[in-house]
């Protein structure tokens, strides 16, 4: 299989190099745009040891670095400044690139602070599109401790606390149909937009060394609430639903197998939180959920339709590989190998990119991006091919073994 994986990675790289040679920038974002593509190219040029690819990658990086300061207005982690700056810090730490943005730091800093404050005012914590993404960057960079504290205060003030059950939960809006106006308040459990990302953020704050009694209180409360929502998985079909309706009379259904929603993100959050505070119960539950998820291999069971990281086979291979790296359990190795084969099998479109298309709102599209497209697929394949430690998955909240600079 190694030879087939290498051929597929080379095809993905060929598609991407052709794109950057012939097209202008569509967007600069980390998850959805050019900077996510750049991450794949750095790893690919390092893997191939090709002077040609290294040169092309650095030319592309220089082009992006010269353009993004005047072109990016959004602050979000998904497709704005906080995600791009987090990536630049990661690339600097890993000796891929060294960019000095000190001349623009004041403007960038004020932009991010003001945007985070605006999200706080509208009680929008969303990791990918709201306040938490900015907080994760400041935590990574080691600056603006006052903003981290403001974000913690916001989470504490907006948490719905139950002192009897020792739980904390946060409301968010979720779109119920393709109609953007059709959204409802829920208690979202997911990694991409919900409470699992809050658990991971609080875990990172604790790991940074920040001392504040509200942090462990919120972390414990959030974990307790999530655990209180566990279903009888052998009958329900998953350990947890995607979200909990505000109206308790509304029904819930089993969650999909994916990075974005469902058991995998929740299991990762429990595992990471348990490791940070050395809570064996949380670690054991996270491990239990993730191990059971390795058995969900039927397409109709996991709702796997494409190969991308967000909701496809590459996201599953990434998470199971991460857990194999941390536990060395054969169940995770077997699951990683299974989903790697599915990634290859899902390359089936004659008019796709290296055979791949992404299913987005019931439409198959060619997609170069990190989160849903071939850059993310290529990164996952490269991690298995090259034997690297997949450290880039910290940007997808899959581990917290990164460097802190303050607190």
CSV table of C-alpha atoms in Angstrom, one decimal:
chain,number,residue,atom,x,y,z
A,1,UNK,CA,0.0,0.0,0.0
A,2,UNK,CA,2.9,2.3,0.6
A,3,UNK,CA,3.7,2.6,-3.1
A,4,UNK,CA,0.0,3.5,-3.9
A,5,UNK,CA,0.0,6.1,-1.1
A,6,UNK,CA,3.1,7.7,-2.5
A,7,UNK,CA,1.7,7.8,-6.0
A,8,UNK,CA,-1.5,9.4,-4.6
A,9,UNK,CA,0.5,12.0,-2.6
A,10,UNK,CA,2.5,12.9,-5.7
A,11,UNK,CA,-0.7,13.4,-7.7
A,12,UNK,CA,-2.1,15.6,-5.0
A,13,UNK,CA,1.1,17.7,-5.0
A,14,UNK,CA,1.0,17.9,-8.8
A,15,UNK,CA,-2.6,19.2,-8.7
A,16,UNK,CA,-1.7,21.9,-6.1
A,17,UNK,CA,1.5,23.1,-7.8
A,18,UNK,CA,-0.5,23.4,-11.1
A,19,UNK,CA,-3.1,25.4,-9.2
A,20,UNK,CA,-0.7,27.9,-7.7
A,21,UNK,CA,1.1,28.3,-11.0
A,22,UNK,CA,-2.0,29.2,-13.0
A,23,UNK,CA,-4.5,30.8,-10.5
A,24,UNK,CA,-4.6,33.8,-8.2
A,25,UNK,CA,-5.4,33.6,-4.5
A,26,UNK,CA,-9.1,32.8,-3.8
A,27,UNK,CA,-8.8,33.1,0.0
A,28,UNK,CA,-6.0,33.2,2.5
A,29,UNK,CA,-7.5,31.1,5.3
A,30,UNK,CA,-5.9,28.3,7.2
A,31,UNK,CA,-8.8,25.7,7.0
A,32,UNK,CA,-10.4,27.0,3.8
A,33,UNK,CA,-7.7,28.8,1.8
A,34,UNK,CA,-4.2,29.2,0.6
A,35,UNK,CA,-2.3,28.9,3.9
A,36,UNK,CA,-3.7,25.5,4.6
A,37,UNK,CA,-2.4,24.5,1.1
A,38,UNK,CA,1.0,26.0,2.1
A,39,UNK,CA,1.2,23.7,5.1
A,40,UNK,CA,0.9,20.6,2.9
A,41,UNK,CA,3.5,21.9,0.5
A,42,UNK,CA,6.0,22.5,3.3
A,43,UNK,CA,5.6,18.9,4.5
A,44,UNK,CA,5.7,17.6,0.9
A,45,UNK,CA,8.9,19.5,0.0
A,46,UNK,CA,10.5,18.3,3.2
A,47,UNK,CA,9.5,14.7,2.5
A,48,UNK,CA,10.7,14.6,-1.1
A,49,UNK,CA,13.9,16.6,-0.4
A,50,UNK,CA,13.4,18.2,-3.8
A,51,UNK,CA,15.2,21.5,-4.4
A,52,UNK,CA,12.6,22.3,-7.1
A,53,UNK,CA,9.6,21.7,-4.8
A,54,UNK,CA,11.3,23.5,-1.9
A,55,UNK,CA,11.9,26.5,-4.1
A,56,UNK,CA,8.4,26.6,-5.5
A,57,UNK,CA,7.0,26.3,-1.9
A,58,UNK,CA,9.0,29.2,-0.6
A,59,UNK,CA,8.1,31.3,-3.6
A,60,UNK,CA,4.4,30.6,-2.9
A,61,UNK,CA,4.9,31.3,0.8
A,62,UNK,CA,6.6,34.7,0.0
A,63,UNK,CA,3.7,35.5,-2.2
A,64,UNK,CA,1.1,34.7,0.5
A,65,UNK,CA,3.1,36.5,3.2
A,66,UNK,CA,3.4,39.7,1.1
A,67,UNK,CA,-0.3,39.7,0.3
A,68,UNK,CA,-2.3,38.5,3.4
A,69,UNK,CA,-1.7,41.6,5.6
A,70,UNK,CA,-3.6,43.8,3.2
A,71,UNK,CA,-6.2,41.3,2.1
A,72,UNK,CA,-7.5,39.4,5.2
A,73,UNK,CA,-10.3,41.2,7.0
A,74,UNK,CA,-11.8,38.3,9.0
A,75,UNK,CA,-10.4,37.4,12.4
A,76,UNK,CA,-11.5,33.7,12.5
A,77,UNK,CA,-9.4,30.6,13.0
A,78,UNK,CA,-11.1,28.9,10.0
A,79,UNK,CA,-10.5,31.5,7.4
A,80,UNK,CA,-9.1,34.6,9.0
A,81,UNK,CA,-6.1,36.2,10.8
A,82,UNK,CA,-6.1,34.0,14.0
A,83,UNK,CA,-5.7,30.8,12.0
A,84,UNK,CA,-3.1,32.2,9.7
A,85,UNK,CA,-1.0,33.7,12.5
A,86,UNK,CA,-1.3,30.4,14.5
A,87,UNK,CA,0.1,28.6,11.4
A,88,UNK,CA,3.0,31.1,11.1
A,89,UNK,CA,3.9,30.5,14.7
A,90,UNK,CA,3.8,26.7,14.1
A,91,UNK,CA,5.9,27.0,11.0
A,92,UNK,CA,8.4,29.1,12.9
A,93,UNK,CA,8.6,26.6,15.8
A,94,UNK,CA,9.2,23.8,13.3
A,95,UNK,CA,11.9,25.6,11.3
A,96,UNK,CA,9.8,25.7,8.1
A,97,UNK,CA,9.9,29.5,7.9
A,98,UNK,CA,10.8,32.6,9.9
A,99,UNK,CA,8.6,35.6,9.2
A,100,UNK,CA,8.8,38.9,11.0
A,101,UNK,CA,5.4,40.7,11.2
A,102,UNK,CA,6.5,43.0,14.0
A,103,UNK,CA,5.9,46.0,11.8
A,104,UNK,CA,2.3,45.1,11.5
A,105,UNK,CA,1.8,43.5,14.9
A,106,UNK,CA,0.1,46.5,16.5
A,107,UNK,CA,-2.6,46.6,13.8
A,108,UNK,CA,-3.0,42.8,13.8
A,109,UNK,CA,-3.2,42.7,17.6
A,110,UNK,CA,-5.8,45.4,17.8
A,111,UNK,CA,-7.8,43.8,15.0
A,112,UNK,CA,-7.9,40.5,16.8
A,113,UNK,CA,-8.7,42.0,20.2
A,114,UNK,CA,-11.5,44.1,18.9
A,115,UNK,CA,-13.0,41.1,17.0
A,116,UNK,CA,-12.8,38.9,20.0
A,117,UNK,CA,-14.5,41.5,22.1
A,118,UNK,CA,-17.2,41.8,19.5
A,119,UNK,CA,-17.7,38.0,19.6
A,120,UNK,CA,-17.9,38.1,23.4
A,121,UNK,CA,-20.5,40.9,23.3
A,122,UNK,CA,-22.7,38.7,21.1
A,123,UNK,CA,-21.9,35.6,23.2
A,124,UNK,CA,-20.3,33.8,20.3
A,125,UNK,CA,-17.6,31.4,21.5
A,126,UNK,CA,-17.4,29.2,18.3
A,127,UNK,CA,-13.9,27.9,17.9
A,128,UNK,CA,-13.8,28.0,14.1
A,129,UNK,CA,-15.6,31.3,13.6
A,130,UNK,CA,-15.7,33.1,17.0
A,131,UNK,CA,-13.9,34.2,20.1
A,132,UNK,CA,-12.2,30.8,21.0
A,133,UNK,CA,-10.1,30.8,17.8
A,134,UNK,CA,-8.5,34.2,18.7
A,135,UNK,CA,-7.9,32.9,22.3
A,136,UNK,CA,-6.2,29.8,21.0
A,137,UNK,CA,-3.8,32.0,18.9
A,138,UNK,CA,-3.0,34.3,21.8
A,139,UNK,CA,-2.4,31.2,24.0
A,140,UNK,CA,0.0,29.8,21.3
A,141,UNK,CA,1.8,33.1,20.8
A,142,UNK,CA,2.2,33.8,24.5
A,143,UNK,CA,0.8,37.3,24.3
A,144,UNK,CA,-2.2,39.2,25.6
A,145,UNK,CA,-2.9,37.4,28.9
A,146,UNK,CA,-5.5,40.0,29.6
A,147,UNK,CA,-7.5,38.8,26.6
A,148,UNK,CA,-7.2,35.2,27.7
A,149,UNK,CA,-8.6,36.3,31.1
A,150,UNK,CA,-11.4,38.2,29.4
A,151,UNK,CA,-12.3,35.1,27.4
A,152,UNK,CA,-12.3,33.0,30.6
A,153,UNK,CA,-14.5,35.5,32.3
A,154,UNK,CA,-16.9,35.5,29.3
A,155,UNK,CA,-17.1,31.7,29.4
A,156,UNK,CA,-17.7,31.7,33.2
A,157,UNK,CA,-20.4,34.3,33.0
A,158,UNK,CA,-22.3,32.7,30.1
A,159,UNK,CA,-22.0,29.1,31.5
A,160,UNK,CA,-25.3,27.6,32.7
A,161,UNK,CA,-24.2,26.1,36.0
A,162,UNK,CA,-25.9,23.4,37.9
A,163,UNK,CA,-24.4,23.2,41.4
A,164,UNK,CA,-26.2,20.1,42.3
A,165,UNK,CA,-25.0,18.0,39.3
A,166,UNK,CA,-21.7,20.1,39.1
A,167,UNK,CA,-22.2,20.8,35.4
A,168,UNK,CA,-21.5,23.7,33.1
A,169,UNK,CA,-23.0,24.0,29.7
A,170,UNK,CA,-23.1,26.7,27.0
A,171,UNK,CA,-25.8,27.5,24.4
A,172,UNK,CA,-25.0,28.0,20.7
A,173,UNK,CA,-27.0,28.3,17.5
A,174,UNK,CA,-27.1,25.5,15.0
A,175,UNK,CA,-28.5,25.6,11.5
A,176,UNK,CA,-31.1,23.0,11.1
A,177,UNK,CA,-31.6,23.1,7.3
A,178,UNK,CA,-29.9,24.6,4.3
A,179,UNK,CA,-31.8,27.8,5.0
A,180,UNK,CA,-29.4,30.2,6.8
A,181,UNK,CA,-32.3,31.7,8.7
A,182,UNK,CA,-33.4,28.3,10.0
A,183,UNK,CA,-31.3,28.0,13.2
A,184,UNK,CA,-32.1,27.0,16.8
A,185,UNK,CA,-30.4,27.3,20.1
A,186,UNK,CA,-28.9,24.0,21.4
A,187,UNK,CA,-26.2,22.7,23.7
A,188,UNK,CA,-23.6,21.7,21.0
A,189,UNK,CA,-21.3,18.9,22.1
A,190,UNK,CA,-19.0,19.0,19.0
A,191,UNK,CA,-15.3,19.6,18.5
A,192,UNK,CA,-15.8,22.0,15.6
A,193,UNK,CA,-18.3,24.4,17.0
A,194,UNK,CA,-19.3,23.2,20.5
A,195,UNK,CA,-18.4,22.3,24.0
A,196,UNK,CA,-15.6,19.8,23.1
A,197,UNK,CA,-13.6,22.8,21.8
A,198,UNK,CA,-14.2,24.6,25.1
A,199,UNK,CA,-12.9,21.6,27.0
A,200,UNK,CA,-9.8,21.5,24.9
A,201,UNK,CA,-9.3,25.3,25.2
A,202,UNK,CA,-9.6,25.1,29.0
A,203,UNK,CA,-7.2,22.2,29.1
A,204,UNK,CA,-4.6,24.2,27.1
A,205,UNK,CA,-5.0,27.1,29.5
A,206,UNK,CA,-4.4,24.8,32.5
A,207,UNK,CA,-1.3,23.3,30.7
A,208,UNK,CA,0.0,26.8,30.1
A,209,UNK,CA,0.3,27.2,33.9
A,210,UNK,CA,-2.4,29.9,34.4
A,211,UNK,CA,-3.8,29.7,37.9
A,212,UNK,CA,-7.5,30.6,38.4
A,213,UNK,CA,-10.1,28.7,40.3
A,214,UNK,CA,-12.7,29.3,37.7
A,215,UNK,CA,-10.8,27.3,35.1
A,216,UNK,CA,-10.8,23.8,36.7
A,217,UNK,CA,-14.4,24.5,37.8
A,218,UNK,CA,-15.5,25.1,34.2
A,219,UNK,CA,-13.5,22.2,32.9
A,220,UNK,CA,-14.9,19.8,35.4
A,221,UNK,CA,-18.4,21.2,34.8
A,222,UNK,CA,-18.2,20.9,31.1
A,223,UNK,CA,-16.8,17.3,31.2
A,224,UNK,CA,-19.5,16.4,33.7
A,225,UNK,CA,-22.3,17.8,31.4
A,226,UNK,CA,-20.9,16.0,28.4
A,227,UNK,CA,-20.7,12.7,30.3
A,228,UNK,CA,-24.2,13.1,31.6
A,229,UNK,CA,-25.4,13.0,27.9
A,230,UNK,CA,-24.0,9.5,27.2
A,231,UNK,CA,-26.4,7.1,25.6
A,232,UNK,CA,-26.6,3.3,25.6
A,233,UNK,CA,-24.3,3.1,22.6
A,234,UNK,CA,-25.1,-0.5,21.5
A,235,UNK,CA,-28.7,0.6,21.0
A,236,UNK,CA,-28.4,4.3,20.2
A,237,UNK,CA,-25.6,3.8,17.6
A,238,UNK,CA,-23.1,6.2,19.2
A,239,UNK,CA,-22.0,7.3,22.7
A,240,UNK,CA,-23.3,10.8,22.2
A,241,UNK,CA,-25.6,12.8,20.0
A,242,UNK,CA,-24.3,15.8,18.0
A,243,UNK,CA,-26.2,18.3,20.2
A,244,UNK,CA,-28.8,18.5,22.9
A,245,UNK,CA,-32.0,20.5,22.1
A,246,UNK,CA,-33.0,23.2,24.5
A,247,UNK,CA,-36.5,21.8,24.5
A,248,UNK,CA,-36.0,18.5,26.3
A,249,UNK,CA,-39.0,16.9,24.6
A,250,UNK,CA,-37.2,17.0,21.2
A,251,UNK,CA,-35.5,13.8,20.1
A,252,UNK,CA,-31.8,13.3,19.3
A,253,UNK,CA,-30.2,10.9,16.9
A,254,UNK,CA,-26.9,9.1,16.8
A,255,UNK,CA,-23.9,11.2,15.7
A,256,UNK,CA,-21.8,10.7,12.7
A,257,UNK,CA,-18.2,9.4,12.7
A,258,UNK,CA,-16.2,12.5,11.9
A,259,UNK,CA,-13.7,15.1,13.1
A,260,UNK,CA,-16.3,17.8,13.1
A,261,UNK,CA,-19.2,16.3,15.0
A,262,UNK,CA,-19.8,13.2,17.1
A,263,UNK,CA,-18.0,10.7,19.3
A,264,UNK,CA,-14.5,11.2,18.0
A,265,UNK,CA,-14.2,14.9,18.9
A,266,UNK,CA,-15.8,14.3,22.3
A,267,UNK,CA,-13.5,11.3,23.0
A,268,UNK,CA,-10.5,13.4,22.0
A,269,UNK,CA,-11.6,16.2,24.4
A,270,UNK,CA,-12.1,13.8,27.3
A,271,UNK,CA,-8.7,12.2,26.6
A,272,UNK,CA,-6.8,15.5,26.5
A,273,UNK,CA,-8.5,17.0,29.5
A,274,UNK,CA,-7.8,13.8,31.5
A,275,UNK,CA,-4.2,13.9,30.5
A,276,UNK,CA,-3.7,17.5,31.5
A,277,UNK,CA,-5.1,17.2,35.0
A,278,UNK,CA,-4.2,13.5,35.4
A,279,UNK,CA,-7.8,12.4,35.7
A,280,UNK,CA,-7.8,8.6,35.1
A,281,UNK,CA,-11.6,8.5,34.8
A,282,UNK,CA,-11.8,11.0,32.0
A,283,UNK,CA,-8.9,9.4,30.2
A,284,UNK,CA,-10.5,6.0,30.5
A,285,UNK,CA,-13.8,7.2,29.2
A,286,UNK,CA,-12.2,9.1,26.3
A,287,UNK,CA,-10.2,6.0,25.4
A,288,UNK,CA,-13.3,3.8,25.7
A,289,UNK,CA,-15.3,6.0,23.3
A,290,UNK,CA,-12.4,6.2,20.8
A,291,UNK,CA,-11.7,2.4,20.9
A,292,UNK,CA,-15.4,1.6,20.3
A,293,UNK,CA,-15.4,4.0,17.4
A,294,UNK,CA,-12.7,2.0,15.7
A,295,UNK,CA,-15.4,-0.7,15.1
A,296,UNK,CA,-17.7,1.7,13.2
A,297,UNK,CA,-16.6,0.8,9.7
A,298,UNK,CA,-19.8,0.6,7.6
A,299,UNK,CA,-20.4,3.5,5.4
A,300,UNK,CA,-24.0,3.8,6.4
A,301,UNK,CA,-23.0,3.7,10.1
A,302,UNK,CA,-20.5,6.5,10.0
A,303,UNK,CA,-22.0,8.5,7.1
A,304,UNK,CA,-18.6,8.7,5.3
A,305,UNK,CA,-19.1,9.9,1.7
A,306,UNK,CA,-15.8,11.6,0.9
A,307,UNK,CA,-12.1,11.6,1.9
A,308,UNK,CA,-11.6,15.0,3.5
A,309,UNK,CA,-10.6,15.8,7.1
A,310,UNK,CA,-13.7,17.5,8.3
A,311,UNK,CA,-16.3,14.8,7.8
A,312,UNK,CA,-14.5,12.2,5.7
A,313,UNK,CA,-12.1,9.3,5.9
A,314,UNK,CA,-8.9,11.4,6.3
A,315,UNK,CA,-10.2,12.9,9.5
A,316,UNK,CA,-10.8,9.4,10.9
A,317,UNK,CA,-7.3,8.2,9.9
A,318,UNK,CA,-5.8,11.4,11.4
A,319,UNK,CA,-7.6,10.8,14.8
A,320,UNK,CA,-6.9,7.1,15.0
A,321,UNK,CA,-3.2,7.7,14.0
A,322,UNK,CA,-3.0,10.3,16.7
A,323,UNK,CA,-4.3,7.9,19.3
A,324,UNK,CA,-2.0,5.1,18.1
A,325,UNK,CA,1.0,7.5,18.5
A,326,UNK,CA,-0.1,8.2,22.1
A,327,UNK,CA,-1.2,4.7,23.2
A,328,UNK,CA,0.5,2.2,20.8
A,329,UNK,CA,-2.7,0.2,20.9
A,330,UNK,CA,-3.2,-2.1,17.9
A,331,UNK,CA,-6.9,-1.3,17.6
A,332,UNK,CA,-5.9,2.2,16.6
A,333,UNK,CA,-3.3,1.0,14.2
A,334,UNK,CA,-5.8,-1.3,12.5
A,335,UNK,CA,-8.4,1.4,12.3
A,336,UNK,CA,-5.8,3.8,10.8
A,337,UNK,CA,-4.9,1.3,8.1
A,338,UNK,CA,-8.6,0.6,7.4
A,339,UNK,CA,-9.4,4.3,6.8
A,340,UNK,CA,-6.2,4.8,4.9
A,341,UNK,CA,-7.5,2.3,2.4
A,342,UNK,CA,-10.9,4.0,2.3
A,343,UNK,CA,-9.1,7.3,1.5
A,344,UNK,CA,-7.5,5.6,-1.5
A,345,UNK,CA,-10.8,4.0,-2.5
A,346,UNK,CA,-12.6,7.3,-2.4
A,347,UNK,CA,-10.4,8.7,-5.1
A,348,UNK,CA,-12.9,7.8,-7.9
A,349,UNK,CA,-13.7,10.9,-9.9
A,350,UNK,CA,-12.3,11.2,-13.4
A,351,UNK,CA,-12.8,15.0,-13.2
A,352,UNK,CA,-11.6,15.3,-9.6
A,353,UNK,CA,-8.4,16.5,-8.1
A,354,UNK,CA,-6.1,13.4,-8.0
A,355,UNK,CA,-9.5,11.6,-8.2
A,356,UNK,CA,-11.0,13.4,-5.2
A,357,UNK,CA,-14.1,15.6,-4.9
A,358,UNK,CA,-15.7,16.9,-1.7
A,359,UNK,CA,-19.4,16.6,-0.9
A,360,UNK,CA,-20.6,20.1,0.2
A,361,UNK,CA,-24.3,20.6,0.7
A,362,UNK,CA,-25.3,17.7,-1.6
A,363,UNK,CA,-23.0,18.9,-4.3
A,364,UNK,CA,-19.7,17.3,-5.3
A,365,UNK,CA,-16.9,19.9,-5.7
A,366,UNK,CA,-13.2,20.1,-6.5
A,367,UNK,CA,-11.6,21.3,-3.3
A,368,UNK,CA,-7.9,22.2,-2.6
A,369,UNK,CA,-8.3,23.2,1.1
A,370,UNK,CA,-6.9,21.8,4.3
A,371,UNK,CA,-10.2,21.1,6.1
A,372,UNK,CA,-12.3,19.6,3.4
A,373,UNK,CA,-10.0,19.1,0.4
A,374,UNK,CA,-6.9,17.5,-1.0
A,375,UNK,CA,-4.4,19.4,1.1
A,376,UNK,CA,-5.7,17.8,4.2
A,377,UNK,CA,-6.0,14.4,2.5
A,378,UNK,CA,-2.4,14.8,1.4
A,379,UNK,CA,-1.2,15.7,4.9
A,380,UNK,CA,-2.8,12.7,6.4
A,381,UNK,CA,-1.3,10.4,3.8
A,382,UNK,CA,2.1,12.0,4.2
A,383,UNK,CA,2.1,11.5,8.0
A,384,UNK,CA,1.6,7.8,7.5
A,385,UNK,CA,4.1,7.6,4.6
A,386,UNK,CA,6.9,9.5,6.2
A,387,UNK,CA,6.4,8.4,9.8
A,388,UNK,CA,6.3,12.0,11.1
A,389,UNK,CA,4.6,12.6,14.5
A,390,UNK,CA,1.7,14.5,12.9
A,391,UNK,CA,2.3,17.5,15.1
A,392,UNK,CA,0.3,19.7,12.7
A,393,UNK,CA,-2.9,18.2,14.1
A,394,UNK,CA,-2.6,20.6,17.0
A,395,UNK,CA,-4.2,23.1,14.6
A,396,UNK,CA,-7.2,20.8,14.5
A,397,UNK,CA,-7.4,20.4,18.3
A,398,UNK,CA,-6.2,16.8,18.2
A,399,UNK,CA,-3.3,17.2,20.7
A,400,UNK,CA,-1.8,19.8,22.9
A,401,UNK,CA,1.9,18.9,23.0
A,402,UNK,CA,2.9,22.3,21.8
A,403,UNK,CA,5.1,25.0,23.2
A,404,UNK,CA,3.7,27.7,25.5
A,405,UNK,CA,5.5,31.0,25.9
A,406,UNK,CA,3.9,32.6,28.9
A,407,UNK,CA,1.5,32.3,31.9
